[in-house]
Short mmCIF file of C-alpha atoms in Angstrom, two decimals:
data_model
loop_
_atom_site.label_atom_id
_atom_site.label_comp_id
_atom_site.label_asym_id
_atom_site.label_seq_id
_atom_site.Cartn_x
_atom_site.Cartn_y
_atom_site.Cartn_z
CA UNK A 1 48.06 130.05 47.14
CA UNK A 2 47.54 129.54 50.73
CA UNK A 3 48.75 126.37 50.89
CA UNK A 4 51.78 127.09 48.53
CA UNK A 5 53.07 130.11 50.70
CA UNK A 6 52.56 127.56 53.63
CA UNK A 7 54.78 125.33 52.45
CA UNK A 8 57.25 127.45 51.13
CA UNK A 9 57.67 128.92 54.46
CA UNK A 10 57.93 125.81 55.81
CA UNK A 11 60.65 124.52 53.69
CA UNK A 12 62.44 127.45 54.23
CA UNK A 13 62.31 126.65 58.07
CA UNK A 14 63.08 123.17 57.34
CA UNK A 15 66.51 124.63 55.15
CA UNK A 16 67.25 127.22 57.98
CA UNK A 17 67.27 124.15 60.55
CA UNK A 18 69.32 122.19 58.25
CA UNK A 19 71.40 124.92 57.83
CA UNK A 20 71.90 125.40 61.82
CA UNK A 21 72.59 121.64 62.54
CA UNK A 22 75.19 121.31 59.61
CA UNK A 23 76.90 124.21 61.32
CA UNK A 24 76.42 122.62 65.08
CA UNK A 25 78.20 119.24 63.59
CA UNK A 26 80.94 121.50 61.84
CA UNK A 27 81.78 123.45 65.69
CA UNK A 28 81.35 120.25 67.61
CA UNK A 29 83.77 117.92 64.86
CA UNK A 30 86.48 121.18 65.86
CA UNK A 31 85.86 121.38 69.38
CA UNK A 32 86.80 117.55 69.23
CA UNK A 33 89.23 117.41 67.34
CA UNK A 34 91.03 120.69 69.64
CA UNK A 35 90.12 118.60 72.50
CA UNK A 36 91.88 115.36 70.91
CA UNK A 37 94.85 116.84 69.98
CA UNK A 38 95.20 118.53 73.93
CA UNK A 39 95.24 115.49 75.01
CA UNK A 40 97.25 113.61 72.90
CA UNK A 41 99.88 116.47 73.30
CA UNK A 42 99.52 116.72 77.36
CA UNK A 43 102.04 114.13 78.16
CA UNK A 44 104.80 114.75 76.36
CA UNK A 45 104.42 118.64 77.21
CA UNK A 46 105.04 117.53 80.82
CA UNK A 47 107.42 115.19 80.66
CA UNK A 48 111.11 115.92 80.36
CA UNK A 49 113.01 115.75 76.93
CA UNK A 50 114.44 112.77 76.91
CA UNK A 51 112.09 110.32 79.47
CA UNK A 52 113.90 107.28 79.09
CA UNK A 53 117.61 106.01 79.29
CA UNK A 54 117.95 102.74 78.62
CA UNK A 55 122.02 101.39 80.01
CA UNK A 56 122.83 98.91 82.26
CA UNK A 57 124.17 100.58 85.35
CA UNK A 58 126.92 99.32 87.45
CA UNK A 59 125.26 99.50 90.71
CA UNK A 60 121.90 99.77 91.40
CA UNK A 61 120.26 103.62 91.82
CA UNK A 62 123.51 105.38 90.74
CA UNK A 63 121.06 107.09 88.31
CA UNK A 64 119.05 108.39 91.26
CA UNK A 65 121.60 109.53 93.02
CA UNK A 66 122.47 112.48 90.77
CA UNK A 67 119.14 113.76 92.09
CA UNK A 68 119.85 113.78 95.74
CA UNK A 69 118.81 110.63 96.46
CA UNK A 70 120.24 107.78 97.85
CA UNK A 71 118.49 104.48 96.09
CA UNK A 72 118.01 101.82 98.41
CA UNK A 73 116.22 100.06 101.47
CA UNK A 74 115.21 102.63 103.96
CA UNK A 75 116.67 105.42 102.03
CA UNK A 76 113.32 106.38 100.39
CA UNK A 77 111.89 109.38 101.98
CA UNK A 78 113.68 112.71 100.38
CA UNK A 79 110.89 114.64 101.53
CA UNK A 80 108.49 114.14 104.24
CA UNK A 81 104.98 114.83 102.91
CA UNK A 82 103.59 115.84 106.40
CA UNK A 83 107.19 117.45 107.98
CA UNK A 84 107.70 119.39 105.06
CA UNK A 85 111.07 120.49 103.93
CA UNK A 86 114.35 118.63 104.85
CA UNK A 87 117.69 117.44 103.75
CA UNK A 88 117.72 113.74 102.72
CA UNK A 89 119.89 111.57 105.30
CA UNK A 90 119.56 108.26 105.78
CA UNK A 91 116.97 106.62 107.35
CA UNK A 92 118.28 103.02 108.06
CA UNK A 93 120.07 100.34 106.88
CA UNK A 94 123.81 99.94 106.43
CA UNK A 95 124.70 100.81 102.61
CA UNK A 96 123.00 102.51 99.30
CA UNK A 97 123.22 99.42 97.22
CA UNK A 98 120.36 97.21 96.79
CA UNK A 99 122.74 94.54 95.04
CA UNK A 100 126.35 93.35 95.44
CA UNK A 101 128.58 95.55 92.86
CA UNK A 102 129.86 94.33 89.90
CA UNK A 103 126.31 92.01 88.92
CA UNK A 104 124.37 93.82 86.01
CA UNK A 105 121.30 94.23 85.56
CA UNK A 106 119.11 95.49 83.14
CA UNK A 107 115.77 97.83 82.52
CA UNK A 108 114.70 101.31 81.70
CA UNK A 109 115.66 104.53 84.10
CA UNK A 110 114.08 107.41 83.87
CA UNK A 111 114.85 110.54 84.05
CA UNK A 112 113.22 111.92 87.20
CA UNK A 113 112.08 115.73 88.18
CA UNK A 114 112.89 116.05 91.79
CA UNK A 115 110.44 118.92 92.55
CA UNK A 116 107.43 117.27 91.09
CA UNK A 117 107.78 114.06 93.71
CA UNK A 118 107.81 113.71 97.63
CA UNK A 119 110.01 110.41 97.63
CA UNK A 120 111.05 107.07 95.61
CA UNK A 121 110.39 103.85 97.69
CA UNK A 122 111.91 101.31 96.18
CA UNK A 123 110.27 97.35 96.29
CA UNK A 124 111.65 94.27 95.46
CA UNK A 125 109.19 91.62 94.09
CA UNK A 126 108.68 88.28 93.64
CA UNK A 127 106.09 87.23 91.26
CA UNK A 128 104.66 84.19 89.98
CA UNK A 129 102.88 86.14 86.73
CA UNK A 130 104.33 84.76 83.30
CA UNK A 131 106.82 87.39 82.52
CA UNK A 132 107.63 87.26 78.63
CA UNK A 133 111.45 88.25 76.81
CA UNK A 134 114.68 88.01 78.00
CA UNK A 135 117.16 89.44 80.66
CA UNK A 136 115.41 93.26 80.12
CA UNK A 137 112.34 93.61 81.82
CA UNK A 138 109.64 96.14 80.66
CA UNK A 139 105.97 96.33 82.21
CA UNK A 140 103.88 94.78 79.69
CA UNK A 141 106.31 91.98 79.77
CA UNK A 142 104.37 90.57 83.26
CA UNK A 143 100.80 88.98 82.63
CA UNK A 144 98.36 87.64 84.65
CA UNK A 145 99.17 84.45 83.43
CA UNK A 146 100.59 81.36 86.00
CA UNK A 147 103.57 80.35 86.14
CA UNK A 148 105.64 77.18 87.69
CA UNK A 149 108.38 79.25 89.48
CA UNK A 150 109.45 82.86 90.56
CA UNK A 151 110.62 85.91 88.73
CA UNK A 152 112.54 88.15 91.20
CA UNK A 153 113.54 91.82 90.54
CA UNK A 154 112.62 95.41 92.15
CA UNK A 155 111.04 98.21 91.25
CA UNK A 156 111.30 101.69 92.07
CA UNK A 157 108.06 103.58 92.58
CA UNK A 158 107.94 107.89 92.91
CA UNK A 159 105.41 109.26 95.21
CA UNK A 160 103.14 112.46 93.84
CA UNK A 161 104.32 116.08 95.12
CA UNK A 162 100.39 116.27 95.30
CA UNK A 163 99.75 112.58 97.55
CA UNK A 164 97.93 112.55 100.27
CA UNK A 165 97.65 110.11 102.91
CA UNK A 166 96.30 107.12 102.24
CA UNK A 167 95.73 107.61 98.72
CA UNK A 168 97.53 106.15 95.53
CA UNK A 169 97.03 108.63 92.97
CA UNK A 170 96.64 107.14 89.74
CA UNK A 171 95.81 108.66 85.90
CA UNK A 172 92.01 109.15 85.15
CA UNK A 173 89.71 108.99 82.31
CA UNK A 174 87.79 111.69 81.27
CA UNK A 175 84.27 111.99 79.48
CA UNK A 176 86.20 111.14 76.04
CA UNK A 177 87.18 108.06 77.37
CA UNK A 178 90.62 109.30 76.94
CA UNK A 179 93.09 108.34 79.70
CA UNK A 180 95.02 110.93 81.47
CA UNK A 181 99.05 111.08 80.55
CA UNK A 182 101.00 109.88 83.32
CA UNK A 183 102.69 112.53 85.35
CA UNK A 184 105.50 112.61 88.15
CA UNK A 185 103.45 115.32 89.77
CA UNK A 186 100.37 113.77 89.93
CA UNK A 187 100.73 109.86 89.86
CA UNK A 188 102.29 107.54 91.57
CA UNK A 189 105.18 105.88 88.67
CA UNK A 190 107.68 103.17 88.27
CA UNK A 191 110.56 105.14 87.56
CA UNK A 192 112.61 102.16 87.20
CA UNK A 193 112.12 98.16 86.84
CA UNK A 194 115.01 95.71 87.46
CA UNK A 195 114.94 91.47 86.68
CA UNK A 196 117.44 89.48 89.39
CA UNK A 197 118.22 86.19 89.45
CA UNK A 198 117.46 84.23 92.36
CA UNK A 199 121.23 84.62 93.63
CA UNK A 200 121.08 88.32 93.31
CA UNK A 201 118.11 88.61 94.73
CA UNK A 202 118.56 86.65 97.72
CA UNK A 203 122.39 89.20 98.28
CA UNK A 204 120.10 91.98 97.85
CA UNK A 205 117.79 91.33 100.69
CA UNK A 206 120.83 89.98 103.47
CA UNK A 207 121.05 92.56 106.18
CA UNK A 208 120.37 90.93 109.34
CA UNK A 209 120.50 94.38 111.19
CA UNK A 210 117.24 95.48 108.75
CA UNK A 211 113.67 94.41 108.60
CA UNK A 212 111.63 93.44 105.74
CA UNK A 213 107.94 94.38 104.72
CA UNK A 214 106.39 91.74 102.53
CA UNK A 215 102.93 92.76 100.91
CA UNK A 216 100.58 89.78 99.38
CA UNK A 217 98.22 91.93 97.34
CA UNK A 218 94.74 91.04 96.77
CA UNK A 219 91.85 90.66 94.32
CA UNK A 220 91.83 92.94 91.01
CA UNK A 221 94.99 93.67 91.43
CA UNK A 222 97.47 94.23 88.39
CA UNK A 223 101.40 94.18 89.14
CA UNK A 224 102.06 97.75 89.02
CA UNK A 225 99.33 98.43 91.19
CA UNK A 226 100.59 96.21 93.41
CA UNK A 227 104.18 98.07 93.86
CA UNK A 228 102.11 101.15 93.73
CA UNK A 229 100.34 99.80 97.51
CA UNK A 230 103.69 98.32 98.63
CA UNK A 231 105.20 102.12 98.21
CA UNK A 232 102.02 103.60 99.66
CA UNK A 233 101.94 101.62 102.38
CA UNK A 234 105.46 101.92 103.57
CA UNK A 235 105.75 105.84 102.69
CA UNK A 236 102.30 106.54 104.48
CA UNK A 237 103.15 104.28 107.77
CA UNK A 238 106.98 106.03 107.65
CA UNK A 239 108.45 102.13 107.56
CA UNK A 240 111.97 102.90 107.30
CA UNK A 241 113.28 99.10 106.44
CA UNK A 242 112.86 96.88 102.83
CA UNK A 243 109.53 96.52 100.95
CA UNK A 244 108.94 93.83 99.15
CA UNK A 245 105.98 92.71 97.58
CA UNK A 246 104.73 88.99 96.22
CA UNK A 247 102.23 89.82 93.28
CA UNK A 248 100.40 86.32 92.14
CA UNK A 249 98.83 86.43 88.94
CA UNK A 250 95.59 88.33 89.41
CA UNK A 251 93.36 89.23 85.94
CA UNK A 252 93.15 92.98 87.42
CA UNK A 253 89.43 93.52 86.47
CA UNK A 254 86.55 93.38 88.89
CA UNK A 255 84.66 91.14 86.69
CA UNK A 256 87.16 88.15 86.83
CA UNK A 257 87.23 87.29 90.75
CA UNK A 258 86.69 83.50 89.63
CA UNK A 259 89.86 83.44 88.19
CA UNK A 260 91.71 85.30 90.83
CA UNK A 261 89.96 82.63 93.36
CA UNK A 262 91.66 80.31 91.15
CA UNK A 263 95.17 82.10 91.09
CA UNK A 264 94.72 82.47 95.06
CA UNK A 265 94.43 78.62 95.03
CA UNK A 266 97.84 78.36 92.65
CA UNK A 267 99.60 80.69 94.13
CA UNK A 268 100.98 79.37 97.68
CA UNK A 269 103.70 77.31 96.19
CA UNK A 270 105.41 80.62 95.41
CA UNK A 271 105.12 82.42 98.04
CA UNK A 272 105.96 79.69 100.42
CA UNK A 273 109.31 79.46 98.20
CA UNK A 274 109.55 83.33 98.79
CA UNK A 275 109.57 83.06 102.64
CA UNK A 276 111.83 80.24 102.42
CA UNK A 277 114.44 82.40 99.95
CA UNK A 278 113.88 85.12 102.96
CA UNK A 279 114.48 82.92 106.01
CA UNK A 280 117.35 81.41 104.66
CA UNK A 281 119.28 83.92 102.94
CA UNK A 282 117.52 86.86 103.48
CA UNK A 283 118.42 86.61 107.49
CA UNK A 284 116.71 89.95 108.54
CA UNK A 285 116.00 90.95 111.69
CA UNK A 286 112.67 91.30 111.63
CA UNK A 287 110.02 89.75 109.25
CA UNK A 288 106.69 91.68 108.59
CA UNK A 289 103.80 89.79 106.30
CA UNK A 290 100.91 91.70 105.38
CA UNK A 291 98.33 90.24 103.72
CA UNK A 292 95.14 91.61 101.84
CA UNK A 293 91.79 91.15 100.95
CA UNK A 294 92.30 87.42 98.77
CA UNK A 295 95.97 87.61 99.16
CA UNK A 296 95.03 86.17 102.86
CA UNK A 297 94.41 82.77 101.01
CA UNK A 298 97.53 82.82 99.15
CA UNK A 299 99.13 82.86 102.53
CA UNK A 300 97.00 80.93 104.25
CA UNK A 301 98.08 77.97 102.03
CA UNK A 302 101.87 78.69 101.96
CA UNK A 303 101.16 78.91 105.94
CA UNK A 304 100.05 74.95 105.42
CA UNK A 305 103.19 74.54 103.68
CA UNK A 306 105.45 75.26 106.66
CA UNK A 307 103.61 73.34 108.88
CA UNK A 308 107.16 71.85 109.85
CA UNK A 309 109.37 74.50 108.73
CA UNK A 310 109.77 77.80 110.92
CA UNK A 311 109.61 80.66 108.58
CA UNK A 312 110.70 83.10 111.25
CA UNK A 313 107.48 85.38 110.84
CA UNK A 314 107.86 88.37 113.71
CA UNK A 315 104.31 90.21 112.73
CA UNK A 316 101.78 88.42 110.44
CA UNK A 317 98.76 91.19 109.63
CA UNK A 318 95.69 90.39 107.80
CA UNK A 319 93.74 92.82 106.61
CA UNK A 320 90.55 92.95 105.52
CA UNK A 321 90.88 88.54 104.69
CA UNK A 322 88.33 87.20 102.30
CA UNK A 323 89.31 84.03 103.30
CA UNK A 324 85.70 81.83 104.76
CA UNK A 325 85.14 81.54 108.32
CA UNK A 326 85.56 77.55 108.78
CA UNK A 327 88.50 77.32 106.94
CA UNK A 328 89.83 80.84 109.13
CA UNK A 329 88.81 78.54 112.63
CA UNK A 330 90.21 75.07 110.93
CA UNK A 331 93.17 76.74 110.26
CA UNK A 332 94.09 79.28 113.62
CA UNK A 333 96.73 76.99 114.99
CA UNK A 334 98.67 77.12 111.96
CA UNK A 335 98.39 81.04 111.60
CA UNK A 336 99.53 81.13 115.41
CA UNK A 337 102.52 79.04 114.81
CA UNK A 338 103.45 80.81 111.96
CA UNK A 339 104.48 84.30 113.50
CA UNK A 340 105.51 85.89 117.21
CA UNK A 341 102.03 88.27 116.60
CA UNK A 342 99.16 87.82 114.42
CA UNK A 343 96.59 91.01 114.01
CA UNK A 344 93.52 90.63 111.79
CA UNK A 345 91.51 93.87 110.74
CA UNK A 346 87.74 93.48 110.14
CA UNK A 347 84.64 95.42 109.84
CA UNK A 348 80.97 95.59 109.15
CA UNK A 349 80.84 97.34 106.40
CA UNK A 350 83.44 95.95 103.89
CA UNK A 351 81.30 95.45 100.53
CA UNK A 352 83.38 93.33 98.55
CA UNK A 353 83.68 90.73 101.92
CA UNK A 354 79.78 90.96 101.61
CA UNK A 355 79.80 90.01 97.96
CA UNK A 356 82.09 87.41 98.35
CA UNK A 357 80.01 85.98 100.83
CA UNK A 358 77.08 86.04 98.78
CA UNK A 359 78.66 84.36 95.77
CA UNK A 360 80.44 81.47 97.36
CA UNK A 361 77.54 81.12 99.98
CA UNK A 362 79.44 81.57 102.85
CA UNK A 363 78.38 81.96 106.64
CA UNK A 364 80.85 84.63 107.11
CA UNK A 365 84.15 85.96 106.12
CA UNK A 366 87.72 86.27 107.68
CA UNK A 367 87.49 89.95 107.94
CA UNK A 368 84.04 90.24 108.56
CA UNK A 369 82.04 91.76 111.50
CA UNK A 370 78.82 90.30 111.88
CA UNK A 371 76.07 91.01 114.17
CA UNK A 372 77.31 89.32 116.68
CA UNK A 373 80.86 90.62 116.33
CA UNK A 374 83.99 89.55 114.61
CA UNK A 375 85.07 86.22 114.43
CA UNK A 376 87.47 85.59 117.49
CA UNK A 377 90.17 83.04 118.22
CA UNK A 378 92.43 82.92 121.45
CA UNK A 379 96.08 85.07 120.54
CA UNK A 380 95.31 86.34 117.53
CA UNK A 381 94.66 90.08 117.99
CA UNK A 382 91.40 91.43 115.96
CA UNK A 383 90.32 94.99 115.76
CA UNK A 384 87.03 96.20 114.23
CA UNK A 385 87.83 98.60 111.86
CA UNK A 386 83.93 99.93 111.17
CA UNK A 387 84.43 103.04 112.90
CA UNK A 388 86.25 105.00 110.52
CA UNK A 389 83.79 105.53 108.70
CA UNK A 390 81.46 104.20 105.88
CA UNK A 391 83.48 106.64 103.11
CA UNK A 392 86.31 104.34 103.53
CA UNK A 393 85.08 100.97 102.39
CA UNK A 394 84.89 101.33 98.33
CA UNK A 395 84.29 97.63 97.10
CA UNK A 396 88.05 98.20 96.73
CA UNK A 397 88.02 97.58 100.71
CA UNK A 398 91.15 99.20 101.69
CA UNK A 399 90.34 100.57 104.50
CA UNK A 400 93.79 99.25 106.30
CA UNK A 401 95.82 101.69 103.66
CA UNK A 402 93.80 104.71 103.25
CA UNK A 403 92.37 105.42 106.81
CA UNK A 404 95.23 106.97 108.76
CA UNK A 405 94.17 106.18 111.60
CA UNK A 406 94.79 102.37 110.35
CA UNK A 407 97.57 103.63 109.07
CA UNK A 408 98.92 104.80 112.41
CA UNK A 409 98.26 101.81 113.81
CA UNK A 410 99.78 99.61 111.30
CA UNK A 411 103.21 101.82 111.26
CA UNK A 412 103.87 101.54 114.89
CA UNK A 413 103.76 97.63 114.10
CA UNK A 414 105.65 97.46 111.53
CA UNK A 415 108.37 99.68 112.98
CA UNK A 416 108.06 99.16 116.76
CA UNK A 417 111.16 96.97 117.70
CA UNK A 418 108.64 94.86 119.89
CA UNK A 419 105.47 94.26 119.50
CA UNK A 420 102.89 96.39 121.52
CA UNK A 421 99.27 95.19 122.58
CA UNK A 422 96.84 97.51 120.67
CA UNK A 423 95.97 99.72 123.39
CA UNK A 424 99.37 100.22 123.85
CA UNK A 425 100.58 101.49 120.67
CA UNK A 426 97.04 102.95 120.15
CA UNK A 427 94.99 104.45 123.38
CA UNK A 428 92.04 105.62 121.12
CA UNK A 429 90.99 101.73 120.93
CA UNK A 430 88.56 100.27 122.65
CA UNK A 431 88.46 97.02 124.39
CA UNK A 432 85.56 94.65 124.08
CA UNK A 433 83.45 94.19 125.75
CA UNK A 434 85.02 95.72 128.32
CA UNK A 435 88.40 96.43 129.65
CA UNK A 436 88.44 93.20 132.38
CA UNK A 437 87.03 90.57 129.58
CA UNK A 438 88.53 92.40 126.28
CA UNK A 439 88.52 89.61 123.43
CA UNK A 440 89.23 92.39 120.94
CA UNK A 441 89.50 96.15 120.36
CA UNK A 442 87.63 98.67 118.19
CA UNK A 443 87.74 102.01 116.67
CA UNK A 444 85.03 103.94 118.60
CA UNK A 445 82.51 105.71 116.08
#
């Protein structure tokens, strides 16, 4: 009898447990399924009624206007994110348009709530990606795949009412896995995404009184990431002339750096048609190149390219290069030619330089501060970069874009009239190794 009660009671526990655990599944399957339907019904609850409105406009931005803002180079910033509060006015540039009237063009507007963003910067682009469909151009249209020629178009990118300085806000995933909905407020967006032909293109650019901003992205990069820099860049350094951007065909992942070696290898022919288009019908006052991370080799080899051809190159900037050191030395008297100033950005603790070291076996990178110091050659100007601090170099290594004090420093380049020695347009530099022999400059720690 013992042993019966015994095991009655413990079935009975055994059913009570059961019991308990069928009614922990039944909470948890609700709680999931309340959590599931949140988020599939955040985005839409945020966005306006009717996002999208799809027309072909007659000039470019005449949407955006409606919303006190004038669409166009150097017309970008409608409110300052550090000055606070004040009426748009133009910042530079001689008209509104960013193409010749009359040409059409086709994409998606949307429709744009002016209190959740701080300012629309719009790009142009040149890509050598394989863009699929005809004369419309949506996003997932542009691959990573290669392609034998250009696409040319612009996008228009909103900053975040919420951005901060050297950041590019960008959606999340939670513990679901579930992304977060895209939100003017919160993220940076393409608002709007235009296809030119080459002709239109090249009458877009032509302002010889204005100066032009081109950004060569680097590795794991995907296109709309890449406007998203070109935007953050500009907005962050307040450049007040044209951004453009060249996006070759990187995979986007962090696993597939092989293949974005081999796009960086591909790639040159493009952009050195790019500078050409610029140079020749562009005929801007002033032509800025920054280059990042891998995109250094991209421009490294279009640099080759126009060995005999002047591509009229005012400031040339490299940051961060992962470009190796022999091929950096071999090829100095090219990079000199190729622009009035050359400034190179490097530091000791950039992980991805050190990874990319270790895989292809190199002695040293570009970008990279050894032991010993950066690697140095006669007129072009390096700064170590180390001293802003260890926070800053993710194995994203973007350290040029999201330290402001980079920042600073890049701005009064890019939008100085002249270019200024470092410790000129930055006094917190140091020479090294000391002011009588400097052979470079660094950010104290």
């Amino acid at each position: 009898m013992v042993m019966l009660a015994s095991q009655i009671r413990a079935s009975t526990r055994l059913h009570r447990i059961g019991e308990v655990c069928r009614h922990l599944r039944t909470v948890l399957i609700v709680l999931f399924c309340a959590l599931a339907t949140g988020c599939a019904h955040q985005g839409p609850a945020s966005q306006p009624l009717k996002p999208h409105v799809h027309k072909a406009p007659k000039k470019h931005g005449s949407a955006l206007k409606r919303y006190g803002y004038r669409y166009g180079p150097g017309y970008y910033h409608h409110v300052r994110h550090y000055h606070g509060y004040r009426r748009w006015r133009p910042m530079t540039g001689e008209a509104s348009e960013e193409a010749p009237p009359n040409k059409s063009t086709t994409g998606a507007e949307m429709v744009v709530d002016k209190s959740a963003i701080k300012g629309l910067v719009p790009v142009y682009f040149a890509t050598n990606r394989v863009v699929a469909g005809g004369p419309g151009l949506e996003l997932s249209q542009i691959s990573y795949g290669r392609a034998a020629s250009n696409t040319f178009g612009y996008v228009t990118v909103s900053i975040p009412v919420i951005h901060k300085m050297g950041e590019v806000e960008i959606p999340g995933t939670n513990w679901w896995g579930i992304k977060e909905a895209e939100q003017d407020g919160k993220h940076f967006r393409i608002q709007k995404l235009n296809r030119l032909s080459r002709e239109d293109f090249a009458a877009a650019i032509a302002n010889p009184a204005d100066s032009l901003m081109l950004f060569v992205h680097g590795y794991n990069v995907a296109f709309n990431e890449a406007a998203f820099k070109a935007a953050q860049i500009a907005f962050d350094a307040n450049y007040k002339g044209r951004v453009m951007m060249y996006s070759w065909p990187s995979k986007g992942g962090w696993k597939d750096y092989d293949y974005d070696r081999e796009s960086a290898l591909f790639a040159p022919d493009g952009l050195f048609d790019l500078l050409q288009l610029i140079k020749n019908e562009g005929k801007v006052s002033r032509i800025i190149v920054i280059a990042h991370s891998l995109g250094s080799e991209v421009v490294l080899g279009a640099l080759q390219q126009a060995t005999l051809t002047r591509l009229g190159i005012t400031e040339l900037i490299f940051a961060a290069p992962d470009v190796d050191r022999d091929l950096y030395l071999q090829r100095a008297s090219q990079i000199k030619a190729a622009a009035g100033a050359v400034t190179l950005y490097a530091s000791s603790a950039d992980l991805a330089l050190l990874a990319s070291m270790k895989k292809a076996q190199s002695k040293s990178r570009m970008g990279f501060v050894t032991k010993s110091g950066p690697t140095l050659v006669p007129g072009i100007e390096t700064i170590d970069v180390s001293g802003v601090g260890s926070e800053m170099f993710a194995l994203n290594h973007s350290t040029f874009s999201t330290s402001r004090a980079v920042l600073d420093d890049i701005g009064r380049i890019i939008s100085s009239p002249s270019h200024l020695k470092p410790p000129q347009r930055t006094p917190s530099l140091r020479s090294m190794p000391d002011d009588s022999n400097t052979t470079y400059w660094m950010y104290p720690y």
